[in-house]
Amino acid sequence: MMLIEETAVPETALPIEPFKAHLRLGTGFGEDTLQDGLLAGFLRAALAAIEGRTGKVLLARDFTWTVSSWRDRGGVVFPAAPVRAVSAVVLVDAEGGESSVADWRLERDEAAPRLCPVGALLPMVPRGGSVRIGFRAGMAEDWSGLPADLAQAVLMLAAHYYEYRAETGLSEGCMPFGVVSLIQRYRALRLSPGAGR
């Protein structure tokens, strides 16, 4: 399996000004935009960390997912959620020839969206070939559409990164308690066979 992020979150979609206000940075000086690139980097890092912890894409962007075989021809769970739209499902044979697949449907779900067949099964993947799925995933198209608790968590984590940017002694995977509390309800619940026995 290979998942490629085709489009990045544009810098104009990042909440640079709200982040400056959150940090209580001074304004009205000739160098107000001097740190914008640095702040954007911390916001991107915070977005990526929270997406990694929750398993959810926060700001919408396009992805390409390539697999060499279906895990289950009765329907497969996307590697990113929530999926807003599927743009293409393409079978690629061993020689690179492509054929579009039309008999599929998107089963929407906030945590585990699925690509399902219209009939009984998804088509066979050609021997030595793959299937390429283009899709758009994200909770919101822009910053204002994000749930308030997730937006606050991103600002808090980005501020943490900003304040401790020179610190090298923090433990691996360290995330402030307030951030963890805000994102907890968005984390995927993982159940395994035999749980609770």
mmCIF file of C-alpha atoms in Angstrom:
data_model
loop_
_atom_site.group_PDB
_atom_site.id
_atom_site.type_symbol
_atom_site.label_atom_id
_atom_site.label_comp_id
_atom_site.label_asym_id
_atom_site.label_seq_id
_atom_site.Cartn_x
_atom_site.Cartn_y
_atom_site.Cartn_z
ATOM 1 C CA MET A 1 0.000 0.000 0.000
ATOM 2 C CA MET A 2 1.162 3.497 -0.793
ATOM 3 C CA LEU A 3 -0.608 6.715 0.220
ATOM 4 C CA ILE A 4 0.509 9.953 -1.423
ATOM 5 C CA GLU A 5 -0.695 13.397 -0.382
ATOM 6 C CA GLU A 6 -1.233 15.089 -3.746
ATOM 7 C CA THR A 7 -2.037 18.551 -2.450
ATOM 8 C CA ALA A 8 -0.701 20.237 0.657
ATOM 9 C CA VAL A 9 -2.613 22.591 2.902
ATOM 10 C CA PRO A 10 -2.063 25.999 1.270
ATOM 11 C CA GLU A 11 -0.355 28.599 3.430
ATOM 12 C CA THR A 12 -3.377 30.874 3.020
ATOM 13 C CA ALA A 13 -5.498 28.230 4.809
ATOM 14 C CA LEU A 14 -3.249 28.256 7.884
ATOM 15 C CA PRO A 15 -4.445 30.453 10.777
ATOM 16 C CA ILE A 16 -1.299 32.602 10.996
ATOM 17 C CA GLU A 17 -3.031 35.664 12.493
ATOM 18 C CA PRO A 18 -5.047 33.705 15.099
ATOM 19 C CA PHE A 19 -1.821 31.868 15.989
ATOM 20 C CA LYS A 20 -0.002 35.193 16.489
ATOM 21 C CA ALA A 21 -2.840 36.336 18.759
ATOM 22 C CA HIS A 22 -2.665 33.015 20.650
ATOM 23 C CA LEU A 23 1.070 33.549 21.195
ATOM 24 C CA ARG A 24 0.454 37.213 22.124
ATOM 25 C CA LEU A 25 3.060 38.392 19.659
ATOM 26 C CA GLY A 26 3.463 42.132 19.323
ATOM 27 C CA THR A 27 1.808 43.935 16.404
ATOM 28 C CA GLY A 28 2.105 47.298 14.720
ATOM 29 C CA PHE A 29 5.786 46.971 13.936
ATOM 30 C CA GLY A 30 7.322 47.029 10.484
ATOM 31 C CA GLU A 31 8.404 43.402 10.889
ATOM 32 C CA ASP A 32 4.982 41.876 11.706
ATOM 33 C CA THR A 33 5.354 39.209 9.008
ATOM 34 C CA LEU A 34 8.983 38.337 9.754
ATOM 35 C CA GLN A 35 8.104 35.085 11.574
ATOM 36 C CA ASP A 36 5.202 34.005 9.339
ATOM 37 C CA GLY A 37 7.209 31.218 7.679
ATOM 38 C CA LEU A 38 8.339 29.884 11.046
ATOM 39 C CA LEU A 39 4.804 30.040 12.459
ATOM 40 C CA ALA A 40 3.427 28.243 9.388
ATOM 41 C CA GLY A 41 5.943 25.456 9.975
ATOM 42 C CA PHE A 42 4.809 25.004 13.582
ATOM 43 C CA LEU A 43 1.149 24.993 12.499
ATOM 44 C CA ARG A 44 1.875 22.339 9.827
ATOM 45 C CA ALA A 45 3.746 20.225 12.388
ATOM 46 C CA ALA A 46 0.863 20.513 14.866
ATOM 47 C CA LEU A 47 -1.684 19.598 12.169
ATOM 48 C CA ALA A 48 0.374 16.540 11.204
ATOM 49 C CA ALA A 49 0.777 15.427 14.833
ATOM 50 C CA ILE A 50 -2.923 15.743 15.602
ATOM 51 C CA GLU A 51 -3.870 13.997 12.357
ATOM 52 C CA GLY A 52 -1.491 11.192 13.309
ATOM 53 C CA ARG A 53 -2.985 10.843 16.790
ATOM 54 C CA THR A 54 -6.628 11.004 15.686
ATOM 55 C CA GLY A 55 -6.403 9.194 12.351
ATOM 56 C CA LYS A 56 -8.375 12.036 10.792
ATOM 57 C CA VAL A 57 -7.413 14.545 8.119
ATOM 58 C CA LEU A 58 -8.283 17.997 9.467
ATOM 59 C CA LEU A 59 -8.039 20.308 6.448
ATOM 60 C CA ALA A 60 -9.209 18.804 3.150
ATOM 61 C CA ARG A 61 -6.718 17.796 0.504
ATOM 62 C CA ASP A 62 -6.298 15.261 -2.284
ATOM 63 C CA PHE A 63 -4.680 11.838 -1.916
ATOM 64 C CA THR A 64 -3.763 8.927 -4.160
ATOM 65 C CA TRP A 65 -3.934 5.462 -2.623
ATOM 66 C CA THR A 66 -2.311 2.563 -4.483
ATOM 67 C CA VAL A 67 -2.663 -1.096 -3.499
ATOM 68 C CA SER A 68 -1.415 -4.277 -5.159
ATOM 69 C CA SER A 69 -4.369 -6.340 -3.883
ATOM 70 C CA TRP A 70 -7.630 -5.808 -2.046
ATOM 71 C CA ARG A 71 -7.616 -6.759 1.607
ATOM 72 C CA ASP A 72 -11.298 -7.661 1.219
ATOM 73 C CA ARG A 73 -13.064 -7.579 -2.153
ATOM 74 C CA GLY A 74 -16.321 -6.988 -0.295
ATOM 75 C CA GLY A 75 -15.121 -3.490 0.649
ATOM 76 C CA VAL A 76 -11.948 -1.804 1.870
ATOM 77 C CA VAL A 77 -11.417 0.867 4.522
ATOM 78 C CA PHE A 78 -9.640 4.010 3.334
ATOM 79 C CA PRO A 79 -6.309 4.834 5.022
ATOM 80 C CA ALA A 80 -7.511 8.384 5.747
ATOM 81 C CA ALA A 81 -10.796 9.744 7.083
ATOM 82 C CA PRO A 82 -13.228 11.317 6.627
ATOM 83 C CA VAL A 83 -13.405 10.875 2.844
ATOM 84 C CA ARG A 84 -15.317 13.681 1.148
ATOM 85 C CA ALA A 85 -15.246 12.319 -2.419
ATOM 86 C CA VAL A 86 -13.621 9.686 -4.613
ATOM 87 C CA SER A 87 -12.375 11.032 -7.934
ATOM 88 C CA ALA A 88 -11.212 7.806 -9.611
ATOM 89 C CA VAL A 89 -10.697 4.080 -9.192
ATOM 90 C CA VAL A 90 -8.262 2.778 -11.810
ATOM 91 C CA LEU A 91 -6.926 -0.727 -12.400
ATOM 92 C CA VAL A 92 -3.314 -0.749 -13.640
ATOM 93 C CA ASP A 93 -1.990 -3.930 -15.287
ATOM 94 C CA ALA A 94 1.610 -5.186 -15.149
ATOM 95 C CA GLU A 95 2.476 -3.326 -18.373
ATOM 96 C CA GLY A 96 1.067 -0.021 -17.106
ATOM 97 C CA GLY A 97 -2.215 -0.167 -19.022
ATOM 98 C CA GLU A 98 -5.068 1.517 -17.193
ATOM 99 C CA SER A 99 -8.798 0.850 -17.074
ATOM 100 C CA SER A 100 -11.318 2.840 -15.085
ATOM 101 C CA VAL A 101 -13.588 1.040 -12.609
ATOM 102 C CA ALA A 102 -17.182 2.264 -12.467
ATOM 103 C CA ASP A 103 -18.908 -0.273 -10.185
ATOM 104 C CA TRP A 104 -18.055 1.125 -6.763
ATOM 105 C CA ARG A 105 -19.636 3.316 -4.128
ATOM 106 C CA LEU A 106 -18.338 5.343 -1.205
ATOM 107 C CA GLU A 107 -19.658 4.276 2.176
ATOM 108 C CA ARG A 108 -19.272 7.432 4.246
ATOM 109 C CA ASP A 109 -18.143 7.162 7.844
ATOM 110 C CA GLU A 110 -16.291 9.636 10.065
ATOM 111 C CA ALA A 111 -13.849 7.018 11.342
ATOM 112 C CA ALA A 112 -13.703 4.230 8.736
ATOM 113 C CA PRO A 113 -15.041 5.196 5.300
ATOM 114 C CA ARG A 114 -15.108 2.285 2.842
ATOM 115 C CA LEU A 115 -14.858 1.741 -0.890
ATOM 116 C CA CYS A 116 -17.521 -0.864 -1.595
ATOM 117 C CA PRO A 117 -18.620 -2.699 -4.730
ATOM 118 C CA VAL A 118 -21.969 -1.922 -6.328
ATOM 119 C CA GLY A 119 -22.375 -5.680 -6.892
ATOM 120 C CA ALA A 120 -20.956 -8.519 -4.836
ATOM 121 C CA LEU A 121 -17.198 -7.868 -5.107
ATOM 122 C CA LEU A 122 -14.663 -5.268 -6.150
ATOM 123 C CA PRO A 123 -12.922 -6.227 -9.434
ATOM 124 C CA MET A 124 -9.854 -8.470 -9.404
ATOM 125 C CA VAL A 125 -6.529 -6.627 -9.412
ATOM 126 C CA PRO A 126 -4.481 -7.787 -12.434
ATOM 127 C CA ARG A 127 -1.528 -10.082 -11.653
ATOM 128 C CA GLY A 128 1.522 -7.882 -11.183
ATOM 129 C CA GLY A 129 -0.687 -4.800 -11.336
ATOM 130 C CA SER A 130 -2.353 -2.482 -8.869
ATOM 131 C CA VAL A 131 -5.378 -0.338 -8.233
ATOM 132 C CA ARG A 132 -5.089 3.440 -7.852
ATOM 133 C CA ILE A 133 -7.761 5.377 -5.977
ATOM 134 C CA GLY A 134 -7.925 9.157 -6.018
ATOM 135 C CA PHE A 135 -9.865 10.767 -3.202
ATOM 136 C CA ARG A 136 -10.332 13.940 -1.194
ATOM 137 C CA ALA A 137 -10.329 13.677 2.590
ATOM 138 C CA GLY A 138 -10.713 16.178 5.389
ATOM 139 C CA MET A 139 -13.003 17.354 8.143
ATOM 140 C CA ALA A 140 -13.210 20.898 6.755
ATOM 141 C CA GLU A 141 -12.288 22.785 3.591
ATOM 142 C CA ASP A 142 -10.889 25.709 5.579
ATOM 143 C CA TRP A 143 -9.878 26.646 9.116
ATOM 144 C CA SER A 144 -13.253 28.172 10.001
ATOM 145 C CA GLY A 145 -14.980 24.847 9.308
ATOM 146 C CA LEU A 146 -12.966 22.859 11.864
ATOM 147 C CA PRO A 147 -14.610 21.910 15.164
ATOM 148 C CA ALA A 148 -13.580 24.485 17.778
ATOM 149 C CA ASP A 149 -11.884 21.928 20.034
ATOM 150 C CA LEU A 150 -9.647 20.624 17.236
ATOM 151 C CA ALA A 151 -8.761 24.140 16.104
ATOM 152 C CA GLN A 152 -7.828 25.022 19.698
ATOM 153 C CA ALA A 153 -5.760 21.819 20.006
ATOM 154 C CA VAL A 154 -3.776 22.730 16.878
ATOM 155 C CA LEU A 155 -3.056 26.227 18.206
ATOM 156 C CA MET A 156 -2.055 24.865 21.620
ATOM 157 C CA LEU A 157 0.280 22.242 20.172
ATOM 158 C CA ALA A 158 1.815 24.706 17.700
ATOM 159 C CA ALA A 159 2.386 27.115 20.619
ATOM 160 C CA HIS A 160 4.022 24.285 22.561
ATOM 161 C CA TYR A 161 6.351 23.623 19.619
ATOM 162 C CA TYR A 162 7.087 27.351 19.341
ATOM 163 C CA GLU A 163 7.841 27.795 23.049
ATOM 164 C CA TYR A 164 10.030 24.678 23.288
ATOM 165 C CA ARG A 165 11.667 24.860 19.857
ATOM 166 C CA ALA A 166 15.171 24.685 21.350
ATOM 167 C CA GLU A 167 14.320 21.948 23.870
ATOM 168 C CA THR A 168 15.797 18.549 23.088
ATOM 169 C CA GLY A 169 15.073 16.792 26.388
ATOM 170 C CA LEU A 170 11.346 16.144 25.942
ATOM 171 C CA SER A 171 10.391 12.493 25.853
ATOM 172 C CA GLU A 172 9.528 10.872 22.531
ATOM 173 C CA GLY A 173 5.905 11.411 21.540
ATOM 174 C CA CYS A 174 5.357 14.047 24.239
ATOM 175 C CA MET A 175 2.084 15.947 23.791
ATOM 176 C CA PRO A 176 0.700 18.442 26.335
ATOM 177 C CA PHE A 177 -2.159 17.167 28.490
ATOM 178 C CA GLY A 178 -4.564 19.899 27.340
ATOM 179 C CA VAL A 179 -4.049 18.921 23.704
ATOM 180 C CA VAL A 180 -4.543 15.229 24.471
ATOM 181 C CA SER A 181 -7.773 16.064 26.328
ATOM 182 C CA LEU A 182 -9.144 18.057 23.405
ATOM 183 C CA ILE A 183 -8.426 15.409 20.767
ATOM 184 C CA GLN A 184 -9.348 12.337 22.835
ATOM 185 C CA ARG A 185 -12.922 12.035 21.560
ATOM 186 C CA TYR A 186 -11.697 12.059 17.936
ATOM 187 C CA ARG A 187 -9.284 9.156 18.396
ATOM 188 C CA ALA A 188 -10.278 5.905 16.730
ATOM 189 C CA LEU A 189 -11.360 3.164 19.095
ATOM 190 C CA ARG A 190 -9.405 0.027 18.284
ATOM 191 C CA LEU A 191 -10.934 -3.281 19.221
ATOM 192 C CA SER A 192 -9.235 -6.600 18.694
ATOM 193 C CA PRO A 193 -10.569 -10.160 18.794
ATOM 194 C CA GLY A 194 -10.656 -11.413 22.332
ATOM 195 C CA ALA A 195 -10.802 -7.947 23.906
ATOM 196 C CA GLY A 196 -12.651 -8.024 27.163
ATOM 197 C CA ARG A 197 -12.153 -11.748 27.798
#
